[in-house]
mmCIF file of C-alpha atoms in Angstrom:
data_model
loop_
_atom_site.group_PDB
_atom_site.id
_atom_site.type_symbol
_atom_site.label_atom_id
_atom_site.label_comp_id
_atom_site.label_asym_id
_atom_site.label_seq_id
_atom_site.Cartn_x
_atom_site.Cartn_y
_atom_site.Cartn_z
ATOM 1 C CA MET A 4 14.274 4.451 -35.797
ATOM 2 C CA ILE A 5 11.596 1.668 -35.269
ATOM 3 C CA ARG A 6 13.702 -0.275 -32.690
ATOM 4 C CA THR A 7 14.624 2.986 -30.761
ATOM 5 C CA VAL A 8 10.911 3.860 -30.283
ATOM 6 C CA VAL A 9 9.751 0.347 -29.553
ATOM 7 C CA PHE A 10 12.852 0.122 -26.909
ATOM 8 C CA VAL A 11 11.410 3.123 -25.026
ATOM 9 C CA LEU A 12 7.570 2.061 -25.492
ATOM 10 C CA VAL A 13 9.187 -0.906 -23.188
ATOM 11 C CA SER A 14 11.479 0.682 -21.306
ATOM 12 C CA LEU A 15 8.170 2.857 -19.800
ATOM 13 C CA LEU A 16 5.564 0.301 -19.648
ATOM 14 C CA LEU A 17 8.299 -1.979 -17.422
ATOM 15 C CA THR A 18 8.952 1.302 -15.143
ATOM 16 C CA GLY A 19 5.938 2.104 -14.764
ATOM 17 C CA CYS A 20 5.237 -1.819 -13.508
ATOM 18 C CA THR A 21 7.829 -1.057 -10.807
ATOM 19 C CA GLY A 22 5.527 0.737 -8.147
ATOM 20 C CA THR A 23 4.391 -1.464 -4.872
ATOM 21 C CA LYS A 24 1.204 -3.545 -5.107
ATOM 22 C CA SER A 25 1.038 -4.465 -1.998
ATOM 23 C CA PHE A 26 2.369 -4.292 1.831
ATOM 24 C CA GLU A 27 1.757 -5.687 5.408
ATOM 25 C CA GLY A 28 1.981 -3.308 8.244
ATOM 26 C CA THR A 29 0.214 -2.545 12.071
ATOM 27 C CA LEU A 30 -3.352 -0.876 11.642
ATOM 28 C CA TYR A 31 -2.316 2.427 13.624
ATOM 29 C CA SER A 32 -5.904 3.840 13.539
ATOM 30 C CA ILE A 33 -9.243 3.849 11.577
ATOM 31 C CA GLY A 34 -10.813 7.035 10.453
ATOM 32 C CA GLU A 35 -14.121 7.578 8.351
ATOM 33 C CA ASN A 36 -13.178 5.716 4.829
ATOM 34 C CA TYR A 37 -9.450 5.381 5.534
ATOM 35 C CA PHE A 38 -7.351 3.363 7.622
ATOM 36 C CA VAL A 39 -3.487 4.736 8.689
ATOM 37 C CA VAL A 40 -0.948 1.928 8.630
ATOM 38 C CA ASP A 41 2.471 1.366 9.192
ATOM 39 C CA CYS A 42 4.074 1.478 5.646
ATOM 40 C CA SER A 43 7.677 1.926 6.680
ATOM 41 C CA HIS A 44 9.230 -1.406 5.474
ATOM 42 C CA GLU A 45 8.089 -0.420 2.136
ATOM 43 C CA VAL A 46 9.486 3.529 2.537
ATOM 44 C CA LYS A 47 12.721 2.190 4.344
ATOM 45 C CA LYS A 48 13.705 -0.505 1.468
ATOM 46 C CA ARG A 49 13.885 2.396 -0.870
ATOM 47 C CA LYS A 50 16.647 4.578 0.645
ATOM 48 C CA ASN A 51 20.056 3.439 2.172
ATOM 49 C CA ASN A 52 20.759 4.956 5.742
ATOM 50 C CA VAL A 53 16.846 6.284 6.480
ATOM 51 C CA GLU A 54 16.483 7.107 10.112
ATOM 52 C CA ASP A 55 14.587 4.973 12.478
ATOM 53 C CA ILE A 56 11.578 6.370 12.349
ATOM 54 C CA SER A 57 7.710 5.030 11.700
ATOM 55 C CA TYR A 58 5.934 5.964 8.028
ATOM 56 C CA PRO A 59 2.368 6.322 8.281
ATOM 57 C CA CYS A 60 0.541 5.790 5.163
ATOM 58 C CA THR A 61 -3.136 6.950 4.664
ATOM 59 C CA VAL A 62 -5.098 4.022 2.946
ATOM 60 C CA ARG A 63 -8.237 5.181 1.319
ATOM 61 C CA ILE A 64 -11.332 3.332 1.482
ATOM 62 C CA THR A 65 -13.811 3.138 -1.694
ATOM 63 C CA ASP A 66 -17.298 1.514 -2.509
ATOM 64 C CA GLN A 67 -14.690 -0.971 -4.270
ATOM 65 C CA THR A 68 -12.364 -1.901 -1.658
ATOM 66 C CA LYS A 69 -13.050 -5.617 -0.778
ATOM 67 C CA LEU A 70 -12.321 -6.057 3.072
ATOM 68 C CA SER A 71 -11.739 -9.583 3.837
ATOM 69 C CA ASP A 72 -9.444 -11.969 6.030
ATOM 70 C CA GLU A 73 -6.888 -14.923 4.745
ATOM 71 C CA ASP A 74 -9.813 -17.158 4.483
ATOM 72 C CA GLY A 75 -11.362 -14.845 2.101
ATOM 73 C CA ASN A 76 -14.430 -14.320 4.227
ATOM 74 C CA LYS A 77 -15.878 -10.942 3.248
ATOM 75 C CA LEU A 78 -15.186 -8.245 6.525
ATOM 76 C CA SER A 79 -16.889 -4.399 6.961
ATOM 77 C CA VAL A 80 -14.330 -1.553 8.782
ATOM 78 C CA ASP A 81 -16.052 -2.624 12.035
ATOM 79 C CA ASP A 82 -14.091 -6.273 12.240
ATOM 80 C CA PHE A 83 -10.923 -4.020 12.240
ATOM 81 C CA THR A 84 -8.907 -2.870 15.639
ATOM 82 C CA GLU A 85 -6.421 -0.555 15.741
ATOM 83 C CA GLU A 86 -3.126 -3.124 16.380
ATOM 84 C CA VAL A 87 -3.699 -5.518 14.125
ATOM 85 C CA THR A 88 -1.986 -6.610 11.628
ATOM 86 C CA VAL A 89 -2.860 -6.290 7.797
ATOM 87 C CA LYS A 90 -1.958 -6.602 4.021
ATOM 88 C CA VAL A 91 -3.179 -3.740 1.884
ATOM 89 C CA ILE A 92 -3.413 -4.236 -2.100
ATOM 90 C CA LEU A 93 -3.102 -1.389 -4.065
ATOM 91 C CA ALA A 94 -5.622 0.143 -6.413
ATOM 92 C CA THR A 95 -2.588 0.985 -8.426
ATOM 93 C CA PRO A 96 0.793 0.237 -8.043
ATOM 94 C CA GLN A 97 2.767 2.999 -6.958
ATOM 95 C CA THR A 98 5.999 4.087 -5.125
ATOM 96 C CA ILE A 99 5.765 4.526 -1.240
ATOM 97 C CA ASN A 100 8.275 6.699 0.377
ATOM 98 C CA GLN A 101 9.268 9.349 2.983
ATOM 99 C CA SER A 102 6.892 12.137 1.075
ATOM 100 C CA LYS A 103 3.897 12.278 2.602
ATOM 101 C CA GLU A 104 1.760 12.575 -0.875
ATOM 102 C CA SER A 105 3.352 9.087 -1.838
ATOM 103 C CA ARG A 106 1.879 7.881 1.404
ATOM 104 C CA ASN A 107 -1.567 8.765 0.417
ATOM 105 C CA ILE A 108 -3.045 5.671 -1.332
ATOM 106 C CA GLU A 109 -6.059 3.797 -1.623
ATOM 107 C CA ALA A 110 -6.791 0.252 -1.722
ATOM 108 C CA ARG A 111 -8.221 -2.186 -3.695
ATOM 109 C CA GLU A 112 -8.201 -4.803 -0.673
ATOM 110 C CA ILE A 113 -7.272 -4.949 2.483
ATOM 111 C CA ILE A 114 -6.741 -8.474 4.178
ATOM 112 C CA LEU A 115 -6.586 -8.891 7.881
ATOM 113 C CA LEU A 116 -4.147 -11.452 9.218
ATOM 114 C CA ASN A 117 -3.985 -14.019 11.861
ATOM 115 C CA ARG A 118 -1.232 -13.070 13.654
#
Protein backbone atom coordinates (compact mmCIF):
# COMPACT_ATOMS: atom_id res chain seq x y z
CA MET A 1 0.00 0.00 0.00
CA ILE A 2 2.76 2.45 0.93
CA ARG A 3 4.60 1.64 -2.32
CA THR A 4 1.46 2.44 -4.31
CA VAL A 5 1.03 5.81 -2.58
CA VAL A 6 4.69 6.69 -3.11
CA PHE A 7 4.50 5.64 -6.76
CA VAL A 8 1.40 7.79 -7.36
CA LEU A 9 2.96 10.83 -5.66
CA VAL A 10 6.20 10.51 -7.62
CA SER A 11 4.24 10.06 -10.87
CA LEU A 12 2.20 13.20 -10.17
CA LEU A 13 5.31 15.23 -9.41
CA LEU A 14 7.04 14.08 -12.58
CA THR A 15 3.95 14.68 -14.70
CA GLY A 16 3.59 18.20 -13.33
CA CYS A 17 7.13 19.06 -14.38
CA THR A 18 6.85 18.06 -18.03
CA GLY A 19 5.39 21.30 -19.37
CA THR A 20 7.26 23.81 -21.48
CA LYS A 21 9.64 26.00 -19.49
CA SER A 22 10.73 28.27 -22.34
CA PHE A 23 10.49 28.76 -26.09
CA GLU A 24 11.85 31.00 -28.83
CA GLY A 25 9.78 32.81 -31.42
CA THR A 26 9.22 35.92 -33.48
CA LEU A 27 7.66 38.89 -31.72
CA TYR A 28 4.48 39.61 -33.71
CA SER A 29 3.12 42.60 -31.79
CA ILE A 30 3.51 44.62 -28.63
CA GLY A 31 0.55 45.58 -26.45
CA GLU A 32 0.12 47.14 -23.06
CA ASN A 33 1.53 44.58 -20.60
CA TYR A 34 1.82 41.79 -23.18
CA PHE A 35 3.68 40.59 -26.25
CA VAL A 36 2.24 38.36 -28.97
CA VAL A 37 4.93 35.81 -29.87
CA ASP A 38 4.94 33.00 -32.41
CA CYS A 39 4.86 29.73 -30.45
CA SER A 40 4.03 27.46 -33.41
CA HIS A 41 7.04 25.24 -32.83
CA GLU A 42 5.86 24.43 -29.29
CA VAL A 43 2.33 23.62 -30.47
CA LYS A 44 3.50 21.47 -33.37
CA LYS A 45 6.05 19.43 -31.44
CA ARG A 46 3.25 17.91 -29.36
CA LYS A 47 1.02 16.91 -32.30
CA ASN A 48 1.56 14.85 -35.43
CA ASN A 49 0.21 16.16 -38.73
CA VAL A 50 -0.63 19.64 -37.41
CA GLU A 51 -1.73 22.04 -40.11
CA ASP A 52 0.95 24.39 -41.35
CA ILE A 53 -0.49 27.46 -39.66
CA SER A 54 0.92 29.94 -37.20
CA TYR A 55 0.05 29.77 -33.51
CA PRO A 56 0.53 33.00 -31.55
CA CYS A 57 0.97 33.06 -27.77
CA THR A 58 -0.13 36.04 -25.70
CA VAL A 59 2.74 36.53 -23.26
CA ARG A 60 1.72 38.56 -20.19
CA ILE A 61 4.35 40.93 -18.80
CA THR A 62 4.09 41.65 -15.08
CA ASP A 63 6.11 43.80 -12.67
CA GLN A 64 8.16 40.68 -11.94
CA THR A 65 8.99 39.93 -15.59
CA LYS A 66 12.67 40.49 -16.34
CA LEU A 67 13.45 41.96 -19.78
CA SER A 68 17.02 41.58 -21.00
CA ASP A 69 19.32 40.92 -23.94
CA GLU A 70 21.47 37.81 -24.37
CA ASP A 71 24.29 39.43 -22.41
CA GLY A 72 22.02 39.97 -19.38
CA ASN A 73 21.69 43.73 -19.85
CA LYS A 74 18.40 45.04 -18.48
CA LEU A 75 15.96 46.27 -21.15
CA SER A 76 12.57 47.96 -21.20
CA VAL A 77 9.53 47.15 -23.34
CA ASP A 78 10.57 50.05 -25.60
CA ASP A 79 13.76 48.16 -26.55
CA PHE A 80 11.69 45.45 -28.27
CA THR A 81 10.31 45.83 -31.79
CA GLU A 82 8.11 43.67 -33.96
CA GLU A 83 9.80 40.90 -35.97
CA VAL A 84 12.72 40.38 -33.53
CA THR A 85 13.37 36.93 -32.08
CA VAL A 86 12.84 36.49 -28.37
CA LYS A 87 13.23 33.72 -25.83
CA VAL A 88 10.33 33.50 -23.40
CA ILE A 89 10.94 31.84 -20.03
CA LEU A 90 7.61 30.99 -18.45
CA ALA A 91 6.66 31.91 -14.89
CA THR A 92 5.54 28.29 -14.42
CA PRO A 93 6.00 25.33 -16.79
CA GLN A 94 2.89 24.53 -18.78
CA THR A 95 1.75 22.65 -21.84
CA ILE A 96 1.29 24.85 -24.90
CA ASN A 97 -1.06 23.40 -27.51
CA GLN A 98 -3.66 24.40 -30.11
CA SER A 99 -6.17 25.65 -27.54
CA LYS A 100 -6.19 29.41 -27.17
CA GLU A 101 -6.29 29.13 -23.38
CA SER A 102 -3.02 27.19 -23.28
CA ARG A 103 -1.39 29.93 -25.36
CA ASN A 104 -2.18 32.67 -22.82
CA ILE A 105 0.94 32.56 -20.67
CA GLU A 106 2.91 34.62 -18.16
CA ALA A 107 6.62 35.32 -18.63
CA ARG A 108 9.19 35.25 -15.87
CA GLU A 109 11.78 36.55 -18.33
CA ILE A 110 11.91 37.70 -21.97
CA ILE A 111 15.30 37.78 -23.66
CA LEU A 112 15.95 39.70 -26.87
CA LEU A 113 18.07 37.43 -29.07
CA ASN A 114 20.80 38.82 -31.31
CA ARG A 115 19.87 37.24 -34.61
